[in-house]
mmCIF file of C-alpha atoms in Angstrom:
data_model
loop_
_atom_site.group_PDB
_atom_site.id
_atom_site.type_symbol
_atom_site.label_atom_id
_atom_site.label_comp_id
_atom_site.label_asym_id
_atom_site.label_seq_id
_atom_site.Cartn_x
_atom_site.Cartn_y
_atom_site.Cartn_z
ATOM 1 C CA ASP A 16 -62.142 -9.856 -80.432
ATOM 2 C CA SER A 17 -63.519 -6.383 -79.619
ATOM 3 C CA GLY A 18 -66.538 -6.687 -81.916
ATOM 4 C CA VAL A 19 -65.326 -3.799 -84.098
ATOM 5 C CA THR A 20 -64.544 -4.785 -87.676
ATOM 6 C CA GLN A 21 -62.377 -2.962 -90.182
ATOM 7 C CA THR A 22 -61.767 -3.604 -93.852
ATOM 8 C CA PRO A 23 -59.452 -4.025 -95.584
ATOM 9 C CA LYS A 24 -56.689 -5.349 -93.325
ATOM 10 C CA HIS A 25 -53.939 -4.264 -95.664
ATOM 11 C CA LEU A 26 -53.883 -1.720 -98.469
ATOM 12 C CA ILE A 27 -51.014 -0.862 -100.775
ATOM 13 C CA THR A 28 -51.442 2.056 -103.142
ATOM 14 C CA ALA A 29 -49.467 4.720 -104.974
ATOM 15 C CA THR A 30 -48.946 8.372 -104.191
ATOM 16 C CA GLY A 31 -51.724 10.609 -105.454
ATOM 17 C CA GLN A 32 -54.377 7.916 -105.173
ATOM 18 C CA ARG A 33 -57.542 7.831 -103.081
ATOM 19 C CA VAL A 34 -58.645 5.049 -100.711
ATOM 20 C CA THR A 35 -61.607 4.312 -98.466
ATOM 21 C CA LEU A 36 -61.326 2.516 -95.142
ATOM 22 C CA ARG A 37 -64.406 0.966 -93.618
ATOM 23 C CA CYS A 38 -65.401 0.368 -90.014
ATOM 24 C CA SER A 39 -68.371 -1.365 -88.408
ATOM 25 C CA PRO A 40 -68.791 -0.579 -84.710
ATOM 26 C CA ARG A 41 -69.843 -3.005 -81.973
ATOM 27 C CA SER A 42 -73.530 -3.741 -81.917
ATOM 28 C CA GLY A 43 -75.302 -0.940 -80.047
ATOM 29 C CA ASP A 44 -72.396 1.506 -80.073
ATOM 30 C CA LEU A 45 -73.288 4.928 -81.452
ATOM 31 C CA SER A 46 -69.839 6.563 -81.428
ATOM 32 C CA VAL A 47 -67.100 5.833 -83.904
ATOM 33 C CA TYR A 48 -63.573 7.195 -83.630
ATOM 34 C CA TRP A 49 -60.728 7.163 -86.155
ATOM 35 C CA TYR A 50 -57.068 7.142 -85.115
ATOM 36 C CA GLN A 51 -53.842 7.129 -87.105
ATOM 37 C CA GLN A 52 -50.744 5.381 -85.765
ATOM 38 C CA SER A 53 -47.376 5.929 -87.376
ATOM 39 C CA LEU A 54 -43.964 5.048 -85.988
ATOM 40 C CA ASP A 55 -42.915 8.617 -85.312
ATOM 41 C CA GLN A 56 -46.261 10.121 -84.257
ATOM 42 C CA GLY A 57 -47.804 7.499 -82.022
ATOM 43 C CA LEU A 58 -51.582 7.105 -81.852
ATOM 44 C CA GLN A 59 -53.256 10.296 -83.102
ATOM 45 C CA PHE A 60 -56.964 11.083 -82.841
ATOM 46 C CA LEU A 61 -58.491 12.056 -86.176
ATOM 47 C CA ILE A 62 -62.247 12.381 -85.784
ATOM 48 C CA GLN A 63 -65.305 11.191 -83.810
ATOM 49 C CA TYR A 64 -68.839 10.634 -85.037
ATOM 50 C CA TYR A 65 -71.857 10.081 -82.826
ATOM 51 C CA ASN A 66 -75.070 8.742 -84.306
ATOM 52 C CA GLY A 67 -74.261 10.112 -87.739
ATOM 53 C CA GLU A 68 -72.978 13.527 -86.698
ATOM 54 C CA GLU A 69 -69.438 14.787 -86.352
ATOM 55 C CA ARG A 70 -68.622 15.194 -82.665
ATOM 56 C CA ALA A 71 -64.946 16.059 -82.418
ATOM 57 C CA LYS A 72 -62.053 16.709 -84.727
ATOM 58 C CA GLY A 73 -58.360 16.226 -84.168
ATOM 59 C CA ASN A 74 -55.475 17.127 -86.437
ATOM 60 C CA ILE A 75 -57.159 15.609 -89.460
ATOM 61 C CA LEU A 76 -55.746 16.748 -92.784
ATOM 62 C CA GLU A 77 -58.028 18.444 -95.307
ATOM 63 C CA ARG A 78 -57.256 15.583 -97.726
ATOM 64 C CA PHE A 79 -58.972 13.223 -95.271
ATOM 65 C CA SER A 80 -62.705 13.047 -94.697
ATOM 66 C CA ALA A 81 -65.038 10.719 -92.872
ATOM 67 C CA GLN A 82 -68.705 10.013 -92.444
ATOM 68 C CA GLN A 83 -71.002 7.785 -90.423
ATOM 69 C CA PHE A 84 -73.968 6.241 -92.164
ATOM 70 C CA PRO A 85 -77.511 5.564 -90.837
ATOM 71 C CA ASP A 86 -76.563 1.932 -90.108
ATOM 72 C CA LEU A 87 -73.715 3.415 -87.979
ATOM 73 C CA HIS A 88 -70.842 2.066 -90.024
ATOM 74 C CA SER A 89 -68.198 4.631 -90.870
ATOM 75 C CA GLU A 90 -65.824 5.296 -93.722
ATOM 76 C CA LEU A 91 -62.567 7.227 -93.731
ATOM 77 C CA ASN A 92 -61.591 8.629 -97.109
ATOM 78 C CA LEU A 93 -57.962 9.502 -97.778
ATOM 79 C CA SER A 94 -57.131 11.348 -101.000
ATOM 80 C CA SER A 95 -54.046 12.693 -102.796
ATOM 81 C CA LEU A 96 -52.067 10.179 -100.799
ATOM 82 C CA GLU A 97 -48.495 10.935 -99.805
ATOM 83 C CA LEU A 98 -45.738 8.656 -98.563
ATOM 84 C CA GLY A 99 -46.194 10.089 -95.076
ATOM 85 C CA ASP A 100 -49.772 8.801 -94.937
ATOM 86 C CA SER A 101 -48.436 5.261 -94.575
ATOM 87 C CA ALA A 102 -49.656 4.155 -91.160
ATOM 88 C CA LEU A 103 -52.000 1.911 -89.210
ATOM 89 C CA TYR A 104 -55.519 3.336 -89.144
ATOM 90 C CA PHE A 105 -57.666 2.226 -86.223
ATOM 91 C CA CYS A 106 -61.344 2.602 -85.737
ATOM 92 C CA ALA A 107 -62.819 2.437 -82.243
ATOM 93 C CA SER A 108 -66.372 2.525 -80.956
ATOM 94 C CA SER A 109 -68.184 3.256 -77.716
ATOM 95 C CA PRO A 110 -71.824 3.329 -76.593
ATOM 96 C CA GLY A 111 -72.092 7.075 -75.959
ATOM 97 C CA THR A 112 -70.372 10.338 -76.698
ATOM 98 C CA VAL A 113 -68.236 10.212 -73.564
ATOM 99 C CA SER A 114 -67.813 6.612 -72.580
ATOM 100 C CA TYR A 115 -65.786 4.718 -70.051
ATOM 101 C CA GLU A 116 -64.041 2.595 -72.670
ATOM 102 C CA GLN A 117 -63.327 2.665 -76.381
ATOM 103 C CA TYR A 118 -63.148 -0.667 -78.210
ATOM 104 C CA PHE A 119 -60.579 -0.750 -80.991
ATOM 105 C CA GLY A 120 -60.822 -2.659 -84.247
ATOM 106 C CA PRO A 121 -57.880 -4.624 -85.684
ATOM 107 C CA GLY A 122 -56.774 -1.741 -87.894
ATOM 108 C CA THR A 123 -56.029 -1.195 -91.567
ATOM 109 C CA ARG A 124 -52.370 -1.035 -92.524
ATOM 110 C CA LEU A 125 -51.951 1.471 -95.363
ATOM 111 C CA THR A 126 -48.757 1.515 -97.367
ATOM 112 C CA VAL A 127 -48.262 4.314 -99.878
ATOM 113 C CA THR A 128 -45.511 3.670 -102.420
ATOM 114 C CA GLY B 280 -53.174 22.289 -75.424
ATOM 115 C CA GLN B 281 -52.362 18.857 -74.110
ATOM 116 C CA ASN B 282 -49.008 17.200 -73.505
ATOM 117 C CA ILE B 283 -48.380 13.682 -72.257
ATOM 118 C CA ASP B 284 -45.004 12.243 -71.293
ATOM 119 C CA GLN B 285 -44.050 8.670 -70.545
ATOM 120 C CA PRO B 286 -40.756 6.795 -70.773
ATOM 121 C CA THR B 287 -39.980 5.316 -74.158
ATOM 122 C CA GLU B 288 -38.724 1.927 -73.012
ATOM 123 C CA MET B 289 -38.526 -0.177 -69.853
ATOM 124 C CA THR B 290 -37.176 -3.620 -69.086
ATOM 125 C CA ALA B 291 -38.201 -5.868 -66.211
ATOM 126 C CA THR B 292 -37.832 -9.464 -65.092
ATOM 127 C CA GLU B 293 -40.520 -12.116 -65.138
ATOM 128 C CA GLY B 294 -42.265 -12.313 -61.747
ATOM 129 C CA ALA B 295 -41.209 -8.796 -60.740
ATOM 130 C CA ILE B 296 -43.174 -5.552 -60.348
ATOM 131 C CA VAL B 297 -42.859 -2.614 -62.736
ATOM 132 C CA GLN B 298 -44.238 0.922 -62.531
ATOM 133 C CA ILE B 299 -44.815 2.954 -65.713
ATOM 134 C CA ASN B 300 -45.182 6.681 -65.107
ATOM 135 C CA CYS B 301 -47.168 9.221 -67.081
ATOM 136 C CA THR B 302 -47.264 12.981 -66.626
ATOM 137 C CA TYR B 303 -49.740 15.179 -68.417
ATOM 138 C CA GLN B 304 -50.729 18.774 -68.957
ATOM 139 C CA THR B 305 -54.242 19.469 -70.158
ATOM 140 C CA SER B 306 -56.728 22.302 -70.327
ATOM 141 C CA GLY B 307 -59.641 20.611 -68.605
ATOM 142 C CA PHE B 308 -59.383 17.023 -67.393
ATOM 143 C CA ASN B 309 -62.021 14.327 -67.726
ATOM 144 C CA GLY B 310 -60.202 11.079 -67.154
ATOM 145 C CA LEU B 311 -56.953 9.224 -67.670
ATOM 146 C CA PHE B 312 -56.782 5.890 -69.457
ATOM 147 C CA TRP B 313 -54.217 3.141 -69.829
ATOM 148 C CA TYR B 314 -54.211 0.866 -72.860
ATOM 149 C CA GLN B 315 -52.035 -2.130 -73.717
ATOM 150 C CA GLN B 316 -50.927 -2.689 -77.290
ATOM 151 C CA HIS B 317 -49.022 -5.691 -78.589
ATOM 152 C CA ALA B 318 -46.979 -5.067 -81.729
ATOM 153 C CA GLY B 319 -49.191 -4.822 -84.813
ATOM 154 C CA GLU B 320 -52.382 -5.307 -82.828
ATOM 155 C CA ALA B 321 -55.186 -3.072 -81.586
ATOM 156 C CA PRO B 322 -54.937 -1.260 -78.245
ATOM 157 C CA THR B 323 -56.952 -2.892 -75.478
ATOM 158 C CA PHE B 324 -58.352 -1.052 -72.468
ATOM 159 C CA LEU B 325 -56.659 -1.627 -69.107
ATOM 160 C CA SER B 326 -57.850 1.045 -66.695
ATOM 161 C CA TYR B 327 -59.569 4.366 -66.160
ATOM 162 C CA ASN B 328 -59.052 6.969 -63.419
ATOM 163 C CA VAL B 329 -60.998 10.175 -63.030
ATOM 164 C CA LEU B 330 -60.617 10.708 -59.258
ATOM 165 C CA ASP B 331 -57.393 10.727 -57.246
ATOM 166 C CA GLY B 332 -56.246 7.417 -55.888
ATOM 167 C CA LEU B 333 -55.536 3.857 -56.783
ATOM 168 C CA GLU B 334 -57.696 1.580 -58.921
ATOM 169 C CA GLU B 335 -56.823 -2.103 -58.699
ATOM 170 C CA LYS B 336 -57.761 -4.733 -61.233
ATOM 171 C CA GLY B 337 -56.055 -8.063 -60.739
ATOM 172 C CA ARG B 338 -52.333 -7.828 -61.466
ATOM 173 C CA PHE B 339 -52.741 -4.288 -62.813
ATOM 174 C CA SER B 340 -53.279 -1.108 -60.776
ATOM 175 C CA SER B 341 -53.427 2.515 -61.847
ATOM 176 C CA PHE B 342 -52.920 5.612 -59.753
ATOM 177 C CA LEU B 343 -53.887 9.214 -60.388
ATOM 178 C CA SER B 344 -52.950 12.540 -58.812
ATOM 179 C CA ARG B 345 -54.817 15.329 -60.562
ATOM 180 C CA SER B 346 -53.030 18.115 -58.672
ATOM 181 C CA LYS B 347 -49.671 16.797 -59.868
ATOM 182 C CA GLY B 348 -50.798 15.831 -63.364
ATOM 183 C CA TYR B 349 -49.398 12.383 -62.713
ATOM 184 C CA SER B 350 -50.431 8.784 -63.147
ATOM 185 C CA TYR B 351 -48.748 5.423 -63.001
ATOM 186 C CA LEU B 352 -49.574 1.903 -64.092
ATOM 187 C CA LEU B 353 -48.336 -0.846 -61.799
ATOM 188 C CA LEU B 354 -47.928 -4.346 -63.140
ATOM 189 C CA LYS B 355 -47.341 -7.132 -60.614
ATOM 190 C CA GLU B 356 -46.151 -10.719 -61.059
ATOM 191 C CA LEU B 357 -44.909 -9.932 -64.534
ATOM 192 C CA GLN B 358 -45.429 -12.540 -67.233
ATOM 193 C CA MET B 359 -43.719 -12.826 -70.609
ATOM 194 C CA LYS B 360 -47.019 -11.983 -72.310
ATOM 195 C CA ASP B 361 -46.933 -8.568 -70.617
ATOM 196 C CA SER B 362 -44.229 -7.529 -73.090
ATOM 197 C CA ALA B 363 -46.088 -4.830 -75.013
ATOM 198 C CA SER B 364 -46.493 -1.096 -75.411
ATOM 199 C CA TYR B 365 -48.449 0.716 -72.678
ATOM 200 C CA LEU B 366 -50.263 3.848 -73.745
ATOM 201 C CA CYS B 367 -51.341 6.623 -71.392
ATOM 202 C CA ALA B 368 -54.221 8.747 -72.693
ATOM 203 C CA VAL B 369 -56.082 11.777 -71.402
ATOM 204 C CA ARG B 370 -59.633 12.887 -72.132
ATOM 205 C CA SER B 371 -60.418 16.572 -72.030
ATOM 206 C CA ARG B 372 -63.575 17.928 -70.422
ATOM 207 C CA SER B 373 -64.191 20.490 -73.156
ATOM 208 C CA GLY B 374 -66.783 19.751 -75.823
ATOM 209 C CA ASN B 375 -68.385 16.681 -74.249
ATOM 210 C CA THR B 376 -66.536 14.318 -76.566
ATOM 211 C CA GLY B 377 -64.755 11.024 -76.234
ATOM 212 C CA LYS B 378 -61.586 12.359 -77.855
ATOM 213 C CA LEU B 379 -58.474 10.762 -76.341
ATOM 214 C CA ILE B 380 -54.998 12.227 -76.549
ATOM 215 C CA PHE B 381 -52.379 9.496 -76.324
ATOM 216 C CA GLY B 382 -48.794 9.596 -75.170
ATOM 217 C CA GLN B 383 -46.112 8.016 -77.325
ATOM 218 C CA GLY B 384 -46.291 4.796 -75.335
ATOM 219 C CA THR B 385 -43.841 2.869 -73.179
ATOM 220 C CA THR B 386 -42.452 -0.335 -74.653
ATOM 221 C CA LEU B 387 -42.031 -2.875 -71.876
ATOM 222 C CA GLN B 388 -39.787 -5.867 -72.371
ATOM 223 C CA VAL B 389 -40.144 -8.693 -69.863
ATOM 224 C CA LYS B 390 -37.103 -10.937 -69.627
ATOM 225 C CA PRO B 391 -36.949 -14.467 -68.145
#
Protein backbone atom coordinates (compact mmCIF):
# COMPACT_ATOMS: atom_id res chain seq x y z
CA ASP A 1 0.00 0.00 0.00
CA SER A 2 1.64 3.23 -1.23
CA GLY A 3 -0.57 5.52 0.86
CA VAL A 4 -2.06 7.13 -2.26
CA THR A 5 -5.80 6.59 -2.64
CA GLN A 6 -7.89 6.85 -5.78
CA THR A 7 -11.63 6.68 -6.29
CA PRO A 8 -13.48 5.13 -7.92
CA LYS A 9 -11.69 1.87 -8.73
CA HIS A 10 -13.80 1.19 -11.77
CA LEU A 11 -15.95 3.47 -13.90
CA ILE A 12 -18.09 2.55 -16.88
CA THR A 13 -19.71 5.34 -18.85
CA ALA A 14 -20.94 6.20 -22.33
CA THR A 15 -19.36 8.26 -25.06
CA GLY A 16 -19.98 11.98 -24.72
CA GLN A 17 -20.23 11.85 -20.94
CA ARG A 18 -18.11 13.57 -18.30
CA VAL A 19 -16.41 11.92 -15.30
CA THR A 20 -14.30 13.01 -12.35
CA LEU A 21 -11.49 10.92 -10.90
CA ARG A 22 -10.26 11.66 -7.42
CA CYS A 23 -6.86 11.24 -5.80
CA SER A 24 -5.59 11.75 -2.26
CA PRO A 25 -1.80 11.89 -1.99
CA ARG A 26 0.34 10.39 0.78
CA SER A 27 0.35 12.39 3.96
CA GLY A 28 2.87 15.22 3.61
CA ASP A 29 3.31 14.95 -0.15
CA LEU A 30 2.79 18.22 -2.00
CA SER A 31 3.07 17.00 -5.60
CA VAL A 32 0.40 15.08 -7.43
CA TYR A 33 0.86 13.56 -10.88
CA TRP A 34 -1.70 12.07 -13.26
CA TYR A 35 -0.81 9.35 -15.77
CA GLN A 36 -2.86 7.50 -18.37
CA GLN A 37 -2.06 3.89 -19.26
CA SER A 38 -3.62 2.27 -22.30
CA LEU A 39 -2.58 -0.95 -24.00
CA ASP A 40 -1.14 0.71 -27.07
CA GLN A 41 0.34 3.86 -25.51
CA GLY A 42 1.97 2.65 -22.32
CA LEU A 43 2.17 4.94 -19.29
CA GLN A 44 1.74 8.56 -20.39
CA PHE A 45 2.30 11.61 -18.19
CA LEU A 46 -0.67 13.98 -18.18
CA ILE A 47 -0.08 16.71 -15.62
CA GLN A 48 1.67 17.59 -12.33
CA TYR A 49 0.46 19.86 -9.55
CA TYR A 50 2.59 21.12 -6.69
CA ASN A 51 0.95 22.67 -3.65
CA GLY A 52 -2.10 23.73 -5.62
CA GLU A 53 -0.35 25.05 -8.72
CA GLU A 54 0.16 23.44 -12.09
CA ARG A 55 3.81 22.46 -12.46
CA ALA A 56 4.13 20.50 -15.69
CA LYS A 57 1.93 19.41 -18.54
CA GLY A 58 2.24 16.43 -20.82
CA ASN A 59 0.15 15.52 -23.83
CA ILE A 60 -3.09 16.18 -21.99
CA LEU A 61 -6.11 16.64 -24.23
CA GLU A 62 -8.09 19.88 -24.05
CA ARG A 63 -11.13 17.80 -23.01
CA PHE A 64 -9.23 16.85 -19.84
CA SER A 65 -8.58 19.18 -16.93
CA ALA A 66 -7.27 18.80 -13.43
CA GLN A 67 -6.89 20.74 -10.23
CA GLN A 68 -5.36 20.37 -6.79
CA PHE A 69 -7.31 21.65 -3.82
CA PRO A 70 -6.05 23.35 -0.61
CA ASP A 71 -6.21 20.01 1.24
CA LEU A 72 -3.90 18.69 -1.54
CA HIS A 73 -6.29 16.16 -3.00
CA SER A 74 -6.61 16.31 -6.76
CA GLU A 75 -9.31 15.69 -9.32
CA LEU A 76 -8.99 14.82 -12.98
CA ASN A 77 -11.98 15.77 -15.09
CA LEU A 78 -12.55 14.02 -18.41
CA SER A 79 -15.29 15.36 -20.69
CA SER A 80 -16.83 14.53 -24.08
CA LEU A 81 -15.54 11.03 -23.55
CA GLU A 82 -14.52 8.92 -26.52
CA LEU A 83 -13.92 5.19 -26.83
CA GLY A 84 -10.19 5.85 -26.99
CA ASP A 85 -10.23 7.37 -23.51
CA SER A 86 -10.74 3.90 -22.04
CA ALA A 87 -7.63 3.31 -19.95
CA LEU A 88 -6.17 2.97 -16.48
CA TYR A 89 -5.66 6.38 -14.87
CA PHE A 90 -3.00 6.51 -12.17
CA CYS A 91 -2.32 9.21 -9.68
CA ALA A 92 1.09 9.44 -8.03
CA SER A 93 2.48 11.70 -5.34
CA SER A 94 5.86 12.84 -4.08
CA PRO A 95 7.09 15.17 -1.33
CA GLY A 96 8.58 17.87 -3.57
CA THR A 97 8.56 19.12 -7.12
CA VAL A 98 11.50 16.97 -8.17
CA SER A 99 11.62 13.96 -5.92
CA TYR A 100 13.57 10.76 -5.78
CA GLU A 101 10.48 8.57 -5.97
CA GLN A 102 6.86 8.84 -7.03
CA TYR A 103 4.31 6.72 -5.16
CA PHE A 104 1.50 5.43 -7.34
CA GLY A 105 -2.10 4.87 -6.32
CA PRO A 106 -4.05 1.75 -7.33
CA GLY A 107 -5.57 3.43 -10.37
CA THR A 108 -9.04 4.00 -11.77
CA ARG A 109 -10.06 1.79 -14.67
CA LEU A 110 -12.26 3.80 -17.04
CA THR A 111 -14.30 2.02 -19.66
CA VAL A 112 -16.12 4.12 -22.24
CA THR A 113 -18.83 2.27 -24.15
CA GLY B 1 11.97 15.47 -27.50
CA GLN B 2 12.43 12.25 -25.60
CA ASN B 3 12.52 8.67 -26.84
CA ILE B 4 12.91 5.54 -24.76
CA ASP B 5 13.40 2.03 -26.11
CA GLN B 6 13.27 -1.28 -24.30
CA PRO B 7 12.51 -4.81 -25.46
CA THR B 8 8.85 -5.74 -25.48
CA GLU B 9 9.14 -9.20 -23.96
CA MET B 10 11.72 -11.41 -22.26
CA THR B 11 11.63 -14.90 -20.82
CA ALA B 12 13.94 -16.33 -18.18
CA THR B 13 14.19 -19.32 -15.87
CA GLU B 14 13.63 -19.33 -12.14
CA GLY B 15 16.94 -18.91 -10.28
CA ALA B 16 18.69 -17.36 -13.28
CA ILE B 17 19.88 -13.81 -13.99
CA VAL B 18 18.23 -11.50 -16.52
CA GLN B 19 19.29 -8.11 -17.87
CA ILE B 20 16.68 -5.69 -19.25
CA ASN B 21 18.14 -2.93 -21.41
CA CYS B 22 16.87 0.59 -21.94
CA THR B 23 18.18 3.21 -24.34
CA TYR B 24 17.03 6.79 -24.26
CA GLN B 25 17.37 10.10 -26.04
CA THR B 26 16.48 13.22 -24.12
CA SER B 27 17.05 16.95 -24.24
CA GLY B 28 18.43 17.43 -20.75
CA PHE B 29 18.77 14.51 -18.36
CA ASN B 30 17.92 14.49 -14.67
CA GLY B 31 17.67 10.85 -13.73
CA LEU B 32 16.63 7.42 -14.91
CA PHE B 33 14.12 5.30 -13.03
CA TRP B 34 13.04 1.68 -13.09
CA TYR B 35 9.57 0.65 -11.97
CA GLN B 36 7.97 -2.78 -11.65
CA GLN B 37 4.33 -3.26 -12.56
CA HIS B 38 2.31 -6.43 -12.09
CA ALA B 39 -0.67 -6.79 -14.42
CA GLY B 40 -3.54 -4.52 -13.39
CA GLU B 41 -1.61 -3.05 -10.48
CA ALA B 42 0.20 0.21 -9.78
CA PRO B 43 3.86 0.68 -10.73
CA THR B 44 6.25 0.39 -7.80
CA PHE B 45 9.64 2.07 -7.62
CA LEU B 46 12.72 -0.13 -8.01
CA SER B 47 15.72 2.10 -8.62
CA TYR B 48 17.07 5.51 -9.53
CA ASN B 49 20.31 6.46 -11.29
CA VAL B 50 21.50 9.98 -11.99
CA LEU B 51 25.28 9.37 -12.12
CA ASP B 52 27.13 6.79 -14.20
CA GLY B 53 27.65 3.42 -12.63
CA LEU B 54 25.93 0.61 -10.86
CA GLU B 55 23.40 0.90 -8.05
CA GLU B 56 22.74 -2.33 -6.17
CA LYS B 57 19.70 -3.05 -4.06
CA GLY B 58 19.36 -6.66 -2.99
CA ARG B 59 18.58 -8.91 -5.95
CA PHE B 60 18.10 -5.89 -8.22
CA SER B 61 20.83 -3.67 -9.69
CA SER B 62 20.63 -0.82 -12.17
CA PHE B 63 23.36 0.61 -14.35
CA LEU B 64 23.61 3.92 -16.15
CA SER B 65 25.87 5.32 -18.86
CA ARG B 66 24.87 8.89 -19.62
CA SER B 67 27.29 9.26 -22.54
CA LYS B 68 25.71 6.26 -24.26
CA GLY B 69 22.13 7.02 -23.26
CA TYR B 70 21.92 3.51 -21.86
CA SER B 71 20.71 1.77 -18.75
CA TYR B 72 20.02 -1.77 -17.69
CA LEU B 73 18.18 -3.47 -14.86
CA LEU B 74 19.73 -6.68 -13.60
CA LEU B 75 17.61 -9.17 -11.72
CA LYS B 76 19.40 -12.01 -9.93
CA GLU B 77 18.10 -15.26 -8.44
CA LEU B 78 14.86 -14.90 -10.34
CA GLN B 79 11.66 -15.86 -8.57
CA MET B 80 8.25 -16.59 -10.07
CA LYS B 81 6.90 -13.41 -8.47
CA ASP B 82 9.33 -11.39 -10.60
CA SER B 83 7.07 -12.05 -13.60
CA ALA B 84 5.89 -8.51 -14.32
CA SER B 85 6.37 -5.54 -16.60
CA TYR B 86 9.51 -3.44 -16.03
CA LEU B 87 9.26 0.20 -16.97
CA CYS B 88 12.22 2.45 -17.74
CA ALA B 89 11.54 6.16 -17.25
CA VAL B 90 13.56 9.32 -17.76
CA ARG B 91 13.22 12.67 -16.03
CA SER B 92 14.20 15.78 -17.93
CA ARG B 93 16.18 18.59 -16.33
CA SER B 94 14.13 21.34 -17.98
CA GLY B 95 11.45 23.10 -15.95
CA ASN B 96 12.33 21.74 -12.51
CA THR B 97 9.47 19.26 -12.57
CA GLY B 98 8.98 15.66 -11.60
CA LYS B 99 7.60 14.73 -15.02
CA LEU B 100 8.60 11.19 -16.01
CA ILE B 101 8.62 9.87 -19.55
CA PHE B 102 8.12 6.11 -19.58
CA GLY B 103 9.15 3.50 -22.10
CA GLN B 104 6.60 0.96 -23.27
CA GLY B 105 7.80 -1.55 -20.71
CA THR B 106 9.37 -5.00 -20.90
CA THR B 107 7.15 -7.92 -19.95
CA LEU B 108 9.25 -10.52 -18.17
CA GLN B 109 8.01 -14.07 -17.85
CA VAL B 110 9.81 -16.28 -15.35
CA LYS B 111 9.42 -19.99 -16.02
CA PRO B 112 10.04 -22.86 -13.55
